[in-house]
mmCIF file of C-alpha atoms in Angstrom:
data_model
loop_
_atom_site.group_PDB
_atom_site.id
_atom_site.type_symbol
_atom_site.label_atom_id
_atom_site.label_comp_id
_atom_site.label_asym_id
_atom_site.label_seq_id
_atom_site.Cartn_x
_atom_site.Cartn_y
_atom_site.Cartn_z
ATOM 1 C CA MET A 525 148.234 76.993 93.829
ATOM 2 C CA GLN A 526 145.554 75.089 91.975
ATOM 3 C CA HIS A 527 143.895 76.948 89.145
ATOM 4 C CA ARG A 528 140.258 77.328 90.200
ATOM 5 C CA ILE A 529 137.679 76.701 87.492
ATOM 6 C CA ILE A 530 134.023 77.315 88.307
ATOM 7 C CA VAL A 531 131.283 76.227 85.923
ATOM 8 C CA LEU A 532 127.893 77.858 86.487
ATOM 9 C CA GLY A 533 125.010 75.655 85.383
ATOM 10 C CA ALA A 534 124.888 71.929 84.691
ATOM 11 C CA GLY A 535 122.651 71.620 81.688
ATOM 12 C CA TYR A 536 123.953 69.990 78.516
ATOM 13 C CA THR A 537 126.677 72.602 78.056
ATOM 14 C CA GLY A 538 127.895 73.163 81.605
ATOM 15 C CA ALA A 539 128.044 69.470 82.433
ATOM 16 C CA VAL A 540 129.987 68.745 79.239
ATOM 17 C CA VAL A 541 132.509 71.523 79.954
ATOM 18 C CA ALA A 542 133.127 70.336 83.529
ATOM 19 C CA GLY A 543 133.500 66.695 82.521
ATOM 20 C CA ARG A 544 135.707 67.420 79.525
ATOM 21 C CA LEU A 545 138.043 69.683 81.527
ATOM 22 C CA ALA A 546 138.310 67.056 84.267
ATOM 23 C CA ARG A 547 139.532 64.560 81.688
ATOM 24 C CA ARG A 548 141.996 66.960 80.045
ATOM 25 C CA LEU A 549 143.681 68.637 83.035
ATOM 26 C CA SER A 550 145.736 67.240 85.904
ATOM 27 C CA ARG A 551 143.882 67.108 89.217
ATOM 28 C CA GLU A 552 147.039 68.340 90.920
ATOM 29 C CA ASP A 553 146.843 71.616 89.028
ATOM 30 C CA VAL A 554 143.128 72.456 88.816
ATOM 31 C CA ALA A 555 140.093 72.463 91.067
ATOM 32 C CA ILE A 556 136.844 72.226 89.110
ATOM 33 C CA THR A 557 133.591 73.232 90.809
ATOM 34 C CA LEU A 558 130.228 72.738 89.111
ATOM 35 C CA VAL A 559 127.407 74.890 90.510
ATOM 36 C CA ASN A 560 123.832 73.818 89.892
ATOM 37 C CA ALA A 561 120.456 74.230 91.563
ATOM 38 C CA GLU A 562 119.440 70.576 91.121
ATOM 39 C CA PRO A 563 121.302 67.348 91.975
ATOM 40 C CA ASP A 564 120.305 65.562 88.738
ATOM 41 C CA PHE A 565 120.935 66.186 85.075
ATOM 42 C CA VAL A 566 117.769 67.336 83.305
ATOM 43 C CA GLU A 567 117.161 66.283 79.692
ATOM 44 C CA ARG A 568 115.645 69.570 78.646
ATOM 45 C CA VAL A 569 114.803 68.316 75.168
ATOM 46 C CA ARG A 570 112.390 65.822 76.768
ATOM 47 C CA LEU A 571 110.508 68.146 79.104
ATOM 48 C CA HIS A 572 107.389 68.057 76.934
ATOM 49 C CA GLN A 573 107.338 64.331 77.707
ATOM 50 C CA VAL A 574 107.601 65.045 81.430
ATOM 51 C CA ALA A 575 104.670 67.454 81.159
ATOM 52 C CA THR A 576 102.424 64.709 79.787
ATOM 53 C CA GLY A 577 103.180 62.291 82.620
ATOM 54 C CA GLN A 578 106.150 60.340 81.281
ATOM 55 C CA ASP A 579 108.955 59.529 83.709
ATOM 56 C CA LEU A 580 112.569 59.891 82.639
ATOM 57 C CA ARG A 581 115.563 57.944 83.870
ATOM 58 C CA PRO A 582 117.230 59.690 86.844
ATOM 59 C CA ARG A 583 120.787 60.885 86.116
ATOM 60 C CA PRO A 584 122.390 62.009 89.419
ATOM 61 C CA PHE A 585 125.474 64.190 89.059
ATOM 62 C CA ARG A 586 127.130 62.401 91.979
ATOM 63 C CA GLU A 587 127.205 59.253 89.868
ATOM 64 C CA MET A 588 127.991 61.038 86.615
ATOM 65 C CA PHE A 589 131.073 62.777 88.025
ATOM 66 C CA ALA A 590 132.203 60.059 90.423
ATOM 67 C CA GLY A 591 135.982 59.664 90.235
ATOM 68 C CA THR A 592 136.516 62.695 87.976
ATOM 69 C CA GLY A 593 137.499 65.205 90.645
ATOM 70 C CA VAL A 594 134.620 67.563 89.778
ATOM 71 C CA GLU A 595 133.069 69.046 92.929
ATOM 72 C CA LEU A 596 129.302 69.563 92.719
ATOM 73 C CA ARG A 597 128.041 72.592 94.642
ATOM 74 C CA LEU A 598 124.240 72.684 94.957
ATOM 75 C CA GLY A 599 122.816 76.167 94.996
ATOM 76 C CA THR A 600 121.475 79.082 92.993
ATOM 77 C CA VAL A 601 123.788 81.678 91.490
ATOM 78 C CA THR A 602 122.714 84.969 93.062
ATOM 79 C CA GLY A 603 125.664 87.195 92.244
ATOM 80 C CA LEU A 604 128.653 87.562 89.928
ATOM 81 C CA ASP A 605 131.476 90.086 90.177
ATOM 82 C CA ALA A 606 133.453 89.676 86.973
ATOM 83 C CA ASP A 607 136.009 92.306 87.979
ATOM 84 C CA ARG A 608 136.829 90.730 91.347
ATOM 85 C CA GLY A 609 136.523 87.182 90.036
ATOM 86 C CA THR A 610 133.874 85.944 92.457
ATOM 87 C CA VAL A 611 130.431 84.363 92.318
ATOM 88 C CA THR A 612 127.817 84.206 95.063
ATOM 89 C CA VAL A 613 125.999 80.907 95.464
ATOM 90 C CA THR A 614 122.978 80.559 97.728
ATOM 91 C CA GLY A 615 122.164 77.067 98.951
ATOM 92 C CA ALA A 616 120.614 75.345 101.933
ATOM 93 C CA GLY A 617 123.264 76.808 104.241
ATOM 94 C CA GLY A 618 122.866 80.366 102.994
ATOM 95 C CA ALA A 619 124.969 82.527 100.667
ATOM 96 C CA GLU A 620 128.633 81.787 99.979
ATOM 97 C CA GLU A 621 131.171 83.669 97.888
ATOM 98 C CA LEU A 622 133.458 81.573 95.675
ATOM 99 C CA ALA A 623 136.583 82.874 93.965
ATOM 100 C CA TYR A 624 137.613 81.695 90.514
ATOM 101 C CA ASP A 625 140.557 81.952 88.170
ATOM 102 C CA THR A 626 138.520 80.806 85.161
ATOM 103 C CA LEU A 627 134.730 80.994 84.977
ATOM 104 C CA VAL A 628 132.474 79.136 82.558
ATOM 105 C CA TYR A 629 129.037 80.754 82.397
ATOM 106 C CA ALA A 630 126.494 78.134 81.342
ATOM 107 C CA LEU A 631 123.301 79.304 83.044
ATOM 108 C CA GLY A 632 121.330 78.921 79.826
ATOM 109 C CA SER A 633 117.844 80.269 79.319
ATOM 110 C CA GLY A 634 114.305 79.968 80.574
ATOM 111 C CA TRP A 635 110.915 80.862 79.243
ATOM 112 C CA ASN A 636 110.344 84.466 78.237
ATOM 113 C CA ALA A 637 107.364 85.600 80.277
ATOM 114 C CA GLU A 638 107.996 89.302 79.682
ATOM 115 C CA GLY A 639 106.347 91.550 77.165
ATOM 116 C CA VAL A 640 102.885 89.963 77.098
ATOM 117 C CA PRO A 641 100.615 90.842 80.042
ATOM 118 C CA GLY A 642 99.423 87.925 82.148
ATOM 119 C CA THR A 643 101.974 85.389 80.924
ATOM 120 C CA ALA A 644 103.799 84.953 84.230
ATOM 121 C CA GLU A 645 100.531 84.829 86.182
ATOM 122 C CA HIS A 646 98.430 82.544 83.989
ATOM 123 C CA ALA A 647 100.649 80.522 81.631
ATOM 124 C CA TYR A 648 102.699 77.330 82.043
ATOM 125 C CA ASP A 649 106.080 76.480 80.536
ATOM 126 C CA VAL A 650 108.276 73.521 79.590
ATOM 127 C CA ALA A 651 111.606 75.389 79.647
ATOM 128 C CA GLY A 652 112.720 73.789 82.931
ATOM 129 C CA ARG A 653 111.828 70.818 85.101
ATOM 130 C CA PRO A 654 109.880 72.828 87.724
ATOM 131 C CA GLY A 655 107.690 74.305 84.980
ATOM 132 C CA ALA A 656 107.182 70.945 83.267
ATOM 133 C CA LEU A 657 106.164 69.313 86.553
ATOM 134 C CA ARG A 658 103.771 72.159 87.314
ATOM 135 C CA LEU A 659 102.166 71.727 83.876
ATOM 136 C CA ARG A 660 102.047 67.955 84.368
ATOM 137 C CA GLU A 661 100.049 68.359 87.568
ATOM 138 C CA ARG A 662 97.650 70.811 85.915
ATOM 139 C CA LEU A 663 97.044 68.659 82.840
ATOM 140 C CA ALA A 664 96.305 65.669 85.053
ATOM 141 C CA ARG A 665 93.417 67.606 86.616
ATOM 142 C CA LEU A 666 91.794 68.562 83.317
ATOM 143 C CA ASP A 667 88.524 66.911 82.368
ATOM 144 C CA ALA A 668 87.644 65.660 78.907
ATOM 145 C CA GLY A 669 86.820 68.455 76.512
ATOM 146 C CA GLN A 670 88.762 71.136 78.327
ATOM 147 C CA ARG A 671 90.947 73.409 76.243
ATOM 148 C CA VAL A 672 94.732 73.685 76.062
ATOM 149 C CA VAL A 673 96.350 76.421 73.973
ATOM 150 C CA VAL A 674 100.052 76.210 73.148
ATOM 151 C CA VAL A 675 101.432 79.633 72.256
ATOM 152 C CA GLY A 676 104.455 79.590 69.947
ATOM 153 C CA GLY A 677 104.988 77.882 66.615
ATOM 154 C CA GLY A 678 108.679 77.026 66.987
ATOM 155 C CA LEU A 679 110.189 73.616 67.662
ATOM 156 C CA THR A 680 109.159 73.601 71.325
ATOM 157 C CA GLY A 681 105.597 74.625 70.526
ATOM 158 C CA LEU A 682 105.194 71.956 67.853
ATOM 159 C CA GLU A 683 106.547 69.246 70.146
ATOM 160 C CA ALA A 684 104.446 70.331 73.128
ATOM 161 C CA ALA A 685 101.202 70.540 71.138
ATOM 162 C CA ALA A 686 101.708 67.135 69.501
ATOM 163 C CA GLU A 687 102.756 65.456 72.758
ATOM 164 C CA ILE A 688 99.783 66.787 74.721
ATOM 165 C CA ALA A 689 97.303 65.944 71.959
ATOM 166 C CA GLU A 690 98.638 62.399 71.642
ATOM 167 C CA ALA A 691 98.768 61.744 75.393
ATOM 168 C CA ARG A 692 95.350 63.310 76.038
ATOM 169 C CA PRO A 693 93.168 62.846 72.956
ATOM 170 C CA ASP A 694 90.175 63.773 75.112
ATOM 171 C CA LEU A 695 91.359 67.374 75.370
ATOM 172 C CA ASP A 696 90.783 70.212 72.909
ATOM 173 C CA VAL A 697 94.334 71.250 71.949
ATOM 174 C CA ALA A 698 95.146 74.350 69.883
ATOM 175 C CA LEU A 699 98.388 75.949 68.682
ATOM 176 C CA ALA A 700 98.758 79.704 68.153
ATOM 177 C CA ALA A 701 101.661 80.713 65.893
ATOM 178 C CA ARG A 702 102.712 84.288 65.162
ATOM 179 C CA GLY A 703 103.699 83.307 61.614
ATOM 180 C CA GLY A 704 102.730 80.490 59.286
ATOM 181 C CA LEU A 705 102.877 76.939 60.635
ATOM 182 C CA GLY A 706 106.472 75.721 60.257
ATOM 183 C CA ASP A 707 107.273 78.598 57.927
ATOM 184 C CA TRP A 708 111.035 78.020 58.386
ATOM 185 C CA LEU A 709 110.743 74.405 57.165
ATOM 186 C CA SER A 710 110.866 73.059 53.624
ATOM 187 C CA PRO A 711 107.532 72.545 51.812
ATOM 188 C CA LYS A 712 107.679 68.802 52.590
ATOM 189 C CA GLY A 713 108.431 69.543 56.225
ATOM 190 C CA ARG A 714 105.557 72.003 56.549
ATOM 191 C CA ALA A 715 103.145 69.606 54.893
ATOM 192 C CA HIS A 716 104.097 66.796 57.260
ATOM 193 C CA VAL A 717 103.709 68.925 60.376
ATOM 194 C CA ARG A 718 100.316 70.127 59.194
ATOM 195 C CA LYS A 719 99.180 66.566 58.447
ATOM 196 C CA VAL A 720 100.300 65.177 61.815
ATOM 197 C CA LEU A 721 98.758 67.972 63.867
ATOM 198 C CA ALA A 722 95.486 67.638 61.954
ATOM 199 C CA GLY A 723 95.494 63.892 62.603
ATOM 200 C CA LEU A 724 95.968 64.525 66.318
ATOM 201 C CA GLY A 725 93.077 66.960 66.330
ATOM 202 C CA VAL A 726 95.166 70.070 67.035
ATOM 203 C CA SER A 727 93.525 73.318 65.901
ATOM 204 C CA VAL A 728 96.095 75.658 64.397
ATOM 205 C CA HIS A 729 95.790 79.452 64.527
ATOM 206 C CA GLU A 730 98.352 80.832 62.098
ATOM 207 C CA HIS A 731 99.498 84.469 61.863
ATOM 208 C CA THR A 732 98.071 84.947 65.325
ATOM 209 C CA ALA A 733 99.888 87.237 67.734
ATOM 210 C CA VAL A 734 98.907 86.740 71.362
ATOM 211 C CA THR A 735 98.616 90.098 73.130
ATOM 212 C CA ALA A 736 97.552 88.954 76.618
ATOM 213 C CA VAL A 737 97.063 85.824 78.696
ATOM 214 C CA GLU A 738 94.116 85.684 81.079
ATOM 215 C CA ALA A 739 92.434 83.078 83.232
ATOM 216 C CA GLY A 740 90.345 81.074 80.767
ATOM 217 C CA ARG A 741 91.579 82.562 77.519
ATOM 218 C CA VAL A 742 94.334 84.180 75.479
ATOM 219 C CA THR A 743 93.708 87.452 73.720
ATOM 220 C CA THR A 744 94.901 87.882 70.148
ATOM 221 C CA GLU A 745 94.698 90.632 67.578
ATOM 222 C CA GLY A 746 91.901 88.655 65.944
ATOM 223 C CA GLY A 747 89.928 88.030 69.118
ATOM 224 C CA PRO A 748 90.023 85.706 72.146
ATOM 225 C CA ILE A 749 90.826 81.975 72.101
ATOM 226 C CA PRO A 750 89.340 79.990 75.006
ATOM 227 C CA ALA A 751 92.001 78.286 77.134
ATOM 228 C CA ASP A 752 91.649 76.370 80.369
ATOM 229 C CA VAL A 753 95.442 75.931 80.236
ATOM 230 C CA THR A 754 97.900 78.113 78.332
ATOM 231 C CA VAL A 755 101.358 76.699 77.552
ATOM 232 C CA TRP A 756 103.863 79.449 76.684
ATOM 233 C CA THR A 757 106.682 78.485 74.304
ATOM 234 C CA ALA A 758 107.035 81.785 72.442
ATOM 235 C CA GLY A 759 110.731 82.434 72.873
ATOM 236 C CA PHE A 760 113.364 82.095 75.571
ATOM 237 C CA ALA A 761 115.163 84.594 77.779
ATOM 238 C CA VAL A 762 118.711 84.154 79.082
ATOM 239 C CA HIS A 763 119.502 84.168 82.797
ATOM 240 C CA PRO A 764 119.577 87.811 83.997
ATOM 241 C CA ILE A 765 122.757 87.641 86.117
ATOM 242 C CA ALA A 766 125.203 88.524 83.308
ATOM 243 C CA ARG A 767 123.346 91.703 82.414
ATOM 244 C CA ALA A 768 123.913 93.037 85.946
ATOM 245 C CA THR A 769 127.710 92.708 85.612
ATOM 246 C CA THR A 770 130.472 94.546 83.744
ATOM 247 C CA LEU A 771 130.668 91.757 81.161
ATOM 248 C CA GLU A 772 129.971 92.871 77.611
ATOM 249 C CA VAL A 773 126.513 91.560 76.739
ATOM 250 C CA THR A 774 123.985 91.994 73.956
ATOM 251 C CA GLY A 775 120.660 93.724 74.378
ATOM 252 C CA THR A 776 119.132 90.370 75.283
ATOM 253 C CA GLY A 777 121.740 89.662 77.961
ATOM 254 C CA GLN A 778 123.892 87.142 76.107
ATOM 255 C CA ILE A 779 127.637 87.349 76.783
ATOM 256 C CA VAL A 780 129.596 88.408 73.705
ATOM 257 C CA VAL A 781 132.342 85.856 73.002
ATOM 258 C CA ASP A 782 135.072 85.231 70.454
ATOM 259 C CA GLY A 783 135.594 82.056 68.458
ATOM 260 C CA THR A 784 136.959 80.202 71.503
ATOM 261 C CA MET A 785 133.872 81.102 73.570
ATOM 262 C CA ARG A 786 135.892 83.556 75.665
ATOM 263 C CA SER A 787 134.321 86.825 76.749
ATOM 264 C CA VAL A 788 135.551 89.738 74.652
ATOM 265 C CA SER A 789 135.653 91.957 77.767
ATOM 266 C CA HIS A 790 136.905 89.561 80.476
ATOM 267 C CA PRO A 791 139.480 86.996 79.256
ATOM 268 C CA ASN A 792 139.058 84.720 82.276
ATOM 269 C CA VAL A 793 135.332 84.250 81.570
ATOM 270 C CA TYR A 794 133.873 81.869 78.997
ATOM 271 C CA ALA A 795 130.218 81.559 78.012
ATOM 272 C CA VAL A 796 128.540 78.608 76.310
ATOM 273 C CA GLY A 797 125.147 77.536 75.035
ATOM 274 C CA ASP A 798 122.174 79.891 75.168
ATOM 275 C CA ALA A 799 124.104 82.296 77.414
ATOM 276 C CA ALA A 800 126.627 83.129 74.676
ATOM 277 C CA MET A 801 126.386 85.350 71.642
ATOM 278 C CA ALA A 802 128.514 83.186 69.379
ATOM 279 C CA MET A 803 128.784 83.355 65.615
ATOM 280 C CA GLY A 804 128.328 80.393 63.310
ATOM 281 C CA PRO A 805 128.699 79.777 59.578
ATOM 282 C CA GLY A 806 128.011 82.774 57.382
ATOM 283 C CA GLY A 807 128.554 85.151 60.298
ATOM 284 C CA LYS A 808 125.101 84.351 61.685
ATOM 285 C CA PRO A 809 124.504 84.076 65.456
ATOM 286 C CA LEU A 810 123.981 80.532 66.653
ATOM 287 C CA ARG A 811 120.384 79.864 67.619
ATOM 288 C CA MET A 812 119.443 78.811 71.135
ATOM 289 C CA SER A 813 119.401 75.023 70.969
ATOM 290 C CA CYS A 814 121.109 71.846 72.107
ATOM 291 C CA ALA A 815 122.533 71.559 68.583
ATOM 292 C CA SER A 816 124.362 74.858 69.119
ATOM 293 C CA GLY A 817 125.176 74.454 72.786
ATOM 294 C CA ILE A 818 127.112 71.194 72.856
ATOM 295 C CA PRO A 819 129.642 72.249 70.162
ATOM 296 C CA THR A 820 130.232 75.516 72.050
ATOM 297 C CA ALA A 821 130.871 73.477 75.202
ATOM 298 C CA TRP A 822 133.502 71.372 73.416
ATOM 299 C CA GLN A 823 135.067 74.542 72.026
ATOM 300 C CA ALA A 824 135.234 76.276 75.404
ATOM 301 C CA ALA A 825 136.618 73.270 77.287
ATOM 302 C CA ASP A 826 139.284 72.578 74.682
ATOM 303 C CA SER A 827 140.228 76.280 74.515
ATOM 304 C CA ILE A 828 140.625 76.538 78.292
ATOM 305 C CA ALA A 829 142.709 73.349 78.381
ATOM 306 C CA ALA A 830 144.898 74.577 75.525
ATOM 307 C CA ARG A 831 145.566 77.939 77.139
ATOM 308 C CA LEU A 832 146.404 76.375 80.501
ATOM 309 C CA THR A 833 148.706 73.691 79.096
ATOM 310 C CA GLY A 834 150.298 75.627 76.245
ATOM 311 C CA GLY A 835 148.537 73.528 73.645
ATOM 312 C CA LYS A 836 147.077 74.441 70.282
ATOM 313 C CA LEU A 837 143.785 76.309 70.325
ATOM 314 C CA PRO A 838 140.900 74.549 68.550
ATOM 315 C CA ASN A 839 139.966 76.027 65.203
ATOM 316 C CA THR A 840 136.502 74.696 64.462
ATOM 317 C CA SER A 841 133.247 76.473 63.794
ATOM 318 C CA PRO A 842 129.897 75.008 64.896
ATOM 319 C CA ARG A 843 127.654 74.078 61.981
ATOM 320 C CA TYR A 844 124.177 72.643 61.611
ATOM 321 C CA PHE A 845 123.062 69.409 59.974
ATOM 322 C CA ASN A 846 119.390 69.012 60.783
ATOM 323 C CA GLN A 847 116.488 70.061 62.982
ATOM 324 C CA CYS A 848 114.827 67.200 64.854
ATOM 325 C CA VAL A 849 111.164 67.510 65.823
ATOM 326 C CA SER A 850 109.221 64.899 67.778
ATOM 327 C CA LEU A 851 105.523 64.860 66.941
ATOM 328 C CA GLY A 852 104.343 62.482 69.631
ATOM 329 C CA ARG A 853 105.966 59.146 70.477
ATOM 330 C CA GLY A 854 105.488 57.503 67.099
ATOM 331 C CA ASN A 855 105.996 60.322 64.629
ATOM 332 C CA GLY A 856 108.503 63.020 63.869
ATOM 333 C CA LEU A 857 110.235 65.235 61.367
ATOM 334 C CA ILE A 858 113.936 65.474 60.563
ATOM 335 C CA GLN A 859 114.479 68.621 58.532
ATOM 336 C CA PHE A 860 117.931 68.668 56.970
ATOM 337 C CA VAL A 861 119.560 72.093 56.767
ATOM 338 C CA THR A 862 122.594 73.902 55.416
ATOM 339 C CA ALA A 863 125.586 74.663 57.647
ATOM 340 C CA ASP A 864 124.013 78.020 58.515
ATOM 341 C CA ASP A 865 120.644 76.436 59.387
ATOM 342 C CA ARG A 866 118.551 77.008 56.241
ATOM 343 C CA ALA A 867 116.125 74.268 55.298
ATOM 344 C CA VAL A 868 116.830 72.103 52.247
ATOM 345 C CA PRO A 869 114.277 69.886 50.471
ATOM 346 C CA LYS A 870 115.433 66.651 52.127
ATOM 347 C CA VAL A 871 113.413 65.414 55.129
ATOM 348 C CA LEU A 872 112.672 62.253 57.079
ATOM 349 C CA THR A 873 109.160 61.770 58.408
ATOM 350 C CA GLY A 874 106.984 59.370 60.334
ATOM 351 C CA ARG A 875 108.232 56.491 62.455
ATOM 352 C CA VAL A 876 111.737 56.630 60.987
ATOM 353 C CA ALA A 877 112.021 60.269 62.059
ATOM 354 C CA ALA A 878 110.740 59.416 65.540
ATOM 355 C CA VAL A 879 113.440 56.745 65.946
ATOM 356 C CA TYR A 880 116.069 59.166 64.611
ATOM 357 C CA LYS A 881 115.015 61.843 67.130
ATOM 358 C CA GLU A 882 115.059 59.315 69.966
ATOM 359 C CA LEU A 883 118.608 58.310 69.059
ATOM 360 C CA VAL A 884 119.640 61.980 68.999
ATOM 361 C CA CYS A 885 118.177 62.531 72.480
ATOM 362 C CA LYS A 886 119.874 59.417 73.864
ATOM 363 C CA SER A 887 123.166 60.390 72.230
ATOM 364 C CA ALA A 888 123.022 63.872 73.748
ATOM 365 C CA ALA A 889 122.492 62.458 77.249
ATOM 366 C CA TRP A 890 125.240 59.869 76.701
ATOM 367 C CA GLY A 891 127.560 62.649 75.545
ATOM 368 C CA VAL A 892 127.063 64.540 78.815
ATOM 369 C CA ALA A 893 128.230 61.504 80.803
ATOM 370 C CA ASN A 894 130.962 60.774 78.230
ATOM 371 C CA PRO A 895 132.266 64.230 77.226
ATOM 372 C CA MET A 896 135.265 62.805 75.359
ATOM 373 C CA LEU A 897 132.834 60.738 73.233
ATOM 374 C CA GLY A 898 134.666 57.520 74.059
ATOM 375 C CA LEU A 899 138.034 58.805 72.839
ATOM 376 C CA PRO A 900 141.100 58.395 75.056
ATOM 377 C CA ALA A 901 142.099 61.440 77.064
ATOM 378 C CA ARG A 902 145.338 62.406 78.756
ATOM 379 C CA ARG A 903 145.331 64.729 81.750
ATOM 380 C CA ARG A 904 147.964 67.371 81.108
ATOM 381 C CA ARG A 905 149.781 69.595 83.581
ATOM 382 C CA VAL A 906 149.133 73.314 83.696
ATOM 383 C CA THR A 907 152.300 74.809 82.252
ATOM 384 C CA SER A 908 151.441 78.006 80.413
ATOM 385 C CA PRO A 909 152.581 81.071 82.355
ATOM 386 C CA ASN A 910 150.375 83.239 80.122
ATOM 387 C CA ALA A 911 147.136 81.468 80.967
ATOM 388 C CA PRO A 912 144.659 84.168 82.013
ATOM 389 C CA ALA A 913 144.135 84.113 85.758
ATOM 390 C CA GLY A 914 141.351 85.730 87.706
ATOM 391 C CA PRO A 915 141.822 88.765 89.966
ATOM 392 C CA ALA A 916 141.494 86.641 93.100
ATOM 393 C CA ALA A 917 144.382 84.392 92.051
ATOM 394 C CA ALA A 918 146.510 87.376 91.077
ATOM 395 C CA ARG A 919 146.043 88.936 94.511
ATOM 396 C CA ALA A 920 146.863 85.646 96.254
ATOM 397 C CA ARG A 921 150.076 85.195 94.288
ATOM 398 C CA ALA A 922 151.211 88.811 94.754
#
């Protein structure tokens, strides 16, 4: 029987895992199914550009995985039974149950609309393409002088505020940050962000906790801030499916994994990207980001291939090099960091940083379509009798 591998989610991490496994394992021995709600790859790191009216190059999965043997199944994951080894996928034809021997959980994260009243009802997000397109349509209908408030002072908030202010200089754009502006950056990094936002006319409300979102304003501990449009970037929440299963998860719903990205409770399940609670240098959890996700995808794919073929398990630990922030189309900040993600004095700014960030974005998209990074790959036969198999396969073989 073929070993059935199902990958849930085709963002940066899921697509890389599926493509890398297809190039490492013999098609005679494995069947790889990639489940995703959309037929195209979405460059999530560019969704703030989509929101301001920019069009991105289409990247259909049918073309990306042509000739690899990966089967694309369009649908939404509506159920997961980790003990039985099945997932339920609901698509145009209704719900279907799929059995797996190995599962890769890469459903990622979305915007966190919980905890602050009115967020889901009145705010917009750029955490997924539907949200970015919804915001795009709303911004296009705003008249000059109307007010946009971006809530959240992290990387996404900075990029969204700068992008909107640059694309629509006729709008009144504000940024509300719970802490100080860029307080995790180096002094040079903070100074550059402050200078660029001021030049774009963005009003910054520091140390401002938003307590409610309403039609026409956001409420803060210091009083209301007028807002014709509120963009919510204050944190992300992982997909809720895992929390409803018997998988061991954290309080936030991330799947607890070991160094090979394998679930500590279910050895035939792997989790990657934002969905995984994985540890990085210094014993610190990896932050939710593309910079964390892609290395975990490589680790998971190579670990699965090694276990199935009797090869050597990878022994690498994800580490950080920099944080890349676009501040509009012609400006940016590259904040260099330690391996465990602490800012160091060195930065790149301005046009050079913008070009650097653009190259990083293009490289990430190229890496999804080329998961072996241009290196030769040999498809190996499944030979290891000790490779963990799912309950469904065990029953079939019995």
